[in-house]
Amino acid sequence: MDASIDKLLPLSEATYYILLALREPAHGYAIMQQVEAISEGAVKIGPGTLYGAFSNLEKQGLIEMVREAERRKVYAMTDLGRHVLLAQLRRLRVMVRVGDADAPFLSTY
């Protein structure tokens, strides 16, 4: 794995869902709704958390503001953001595969 990507992992749950929500460029309120929908209600992000995350994600080069529409800033995932998201998905797949392999052991608890 590329060292520049590896240092950005693991993603927090909120960051993971924000990046997933940015498959298409979107503004903050739409992203908050998307995160709640794609997480099946498990993750709800408020405006303060979201805009703090935007600031950090922009500094890391994972997202960028692409335009301002009706006083709403529209963000998009960068190529680096896509690579980091894919790396996180690989990490999660390994975790699930290992957990599934131990499922009989875990079911005794």
C-alpha positions as a printed NumPy array, in Angstrom:
array([[  0.   ,   0.   ,   0.   ],
       [  1.226,   3.495,  -0.765],
       [  2.7  ,   5.104,   2.368],
       [  0.81 ,   8.366,   1.746],
       [ -2.45 ,   6.427,   1.739],
       [ -1.504,   4.178,   4.641],
       [ -0.89 ,   7.162,   6.945],
       [ -4.502,   8.313,   6.384],
       [ -5.928,   4.99 ,   7.566],
       [ -7.989,   3.841,   9.29 ],
       [-10.804,   6.226,   8.488],
       [-13.243,   7.137,  11.209],
       [-16.772,   5.895,  10.659],
       [-17.988,   9.422,   9.91 ],
       [-15.17 ,  10.082,   7.415],
       [-15.822,   6.762,   5.696],
       [-19.488,   7.619,   5.186],
       [-18.76 ,  11.203,   4.134],
       [-16.43 ,   9.935,   1.404],
       [-19.   ,   7.347,   0.311],
       [-21.62 ,  10.09 ,   0.144],
       [-19.313,  12.073,  -2.129],
       [-19.447,   9.577,  -4.981],
       [-21.088,  12.54 ,  -6.684],
       [-20.382,  16.172,  -5.786],
       [-22.793,  17.45 ,  -3.129],
       [-23.372,  20.208,  -0.582],
       [-23.336,  19.775,   3.171],
       [-27.019,  19.204,   3.855],
       [-27.261,  16.603,   1.07 ],
       [-24.2  ,  14.846,   2.477],
       [-25.73 ,  14.731,   5.973],
       [-28.854,  13.12 ,   4.501],
       [-26.822,  10.691,   2.388],
       [-24.699,   9.599,   5.354],
       [-27.792,   8.823,   7.392],
       [-29.384,   6.941,   4.478],
       [-26.374,   4.852,   3.431],
       [-25.513,   4.001,   7.049],
       [-29.123,   2.837,   7.499],
       [-29.597,   5.437,  10.229],
       [-26.567,   4.296,  12.252],
       [-24.591,   7.489,  11.614],
       [-26.069,  10.959,  11.887],
       [-23.727,  13.877,  11.334],
       [-24.579,  17.349,  12.541],
       [-23.475,  20.543,  10.795],
       [-20.628,  21.266,  13.23 ],
       [-19.157,  17.796,  12.846],
       [-19.584,  17.856,   9.087],
       [-17.933,  21.214,   8.522],
       [-15.081,  20.283,  10.858],
       [-14.646,  17.083,   8.852],
       [-14.718,  19.06 ,   5.583],
       [-11.88 ,  21.239,   6.851],
       [ -9.758,  18.217,   7.803],
       [-10.564,  16.316,   4.601],
       [ -9.626,  19.332,   2.486],
       [ -6.312,  19.716,   4.359],
       [ -5.581,  16.016,   3.745],
       [ -6.436,  16.414,   0.057],
       [ -9.305,  13.891,   0.159],
       [-12.032,  16.334,  -0.904],
       [-12.19 ,  19.723,  -2.58 ],
       [-14.77 ,  22.443,  -2.98 ],
       [-15.743,  22.456,  -6.649],
       [-18.255,  25.28 ,  -6.75 ],
       [-20.62 ,  27.425,  -4.765],
       [-24.294,  27.239,  -5.702],
       [-26.93 ,  29.385,  -3.998],
       [-24.51 ,  30.077,  -1.121],
       [-23.96 ,  26.337,  -0.701],
       [-20.473,  24.96 ,  -1.124],
       [-20.376,  21.834,  -3.26 ],
       [-17.658,  19.305,  -2.469],
       [-16.209,  16.432,  -4.481],
       [-13.901,  13.562,  -3.615],
       [-10.393,  13.849,  -5.058],
       [ -8.427,  11.02 ,  -6.688],
       [ -6.491,  10.628,  -3.428],
       [ -9.816,  10.425,  -1.593],
       [-10.929,   7.605,  -3.895],
       [ -7.688,   5.702,  -3.317],
       [ -7.983,   6.116,   0.45 ],
       [-11.635,   5.006,   0.386],
       [-10.712,   1.913,  -1.661],
       [ -7.892,   1.1  ,   0.765],
       [-10.342,   1.388,   3.674],
       [-12.766,  -0.936,   1.889],
       [ -9.954,  -3.517,   1.49 ],
       [ -9.21 ,  -3.226,   5.219],
       [-12.871,  -3.73 ,   6.084],
       [-13.169,  -6.776,   3.794],
       [-10.24 ,  -8.427,   5.562],
       [-11.811,  -7.693,   8.944],
       [-15.134,  -9.206,   7.867],
       [-13.486, -12.257,   6.288],
       [-11.448, -12.968,   9.431],
       [-14.488, -12.37 ,  11.629],
       [-16.611, -14.711,   9.502],
       [-13.923, -17.398,   9.74 ],
       [-14.116, -17.17 ,  13.541],
       [-17.921, -16.984,  13.599],
       [-18.393, -20.508,  15.076],
       [-16.053, -19.611,  17.961],
       [-17.747, -16.279,  18.494],
       [-21.22 , -17.798,  18.589],
       [-20.364, -19.551,  21.882],
       [-20.496, -16.209,  23.687]])
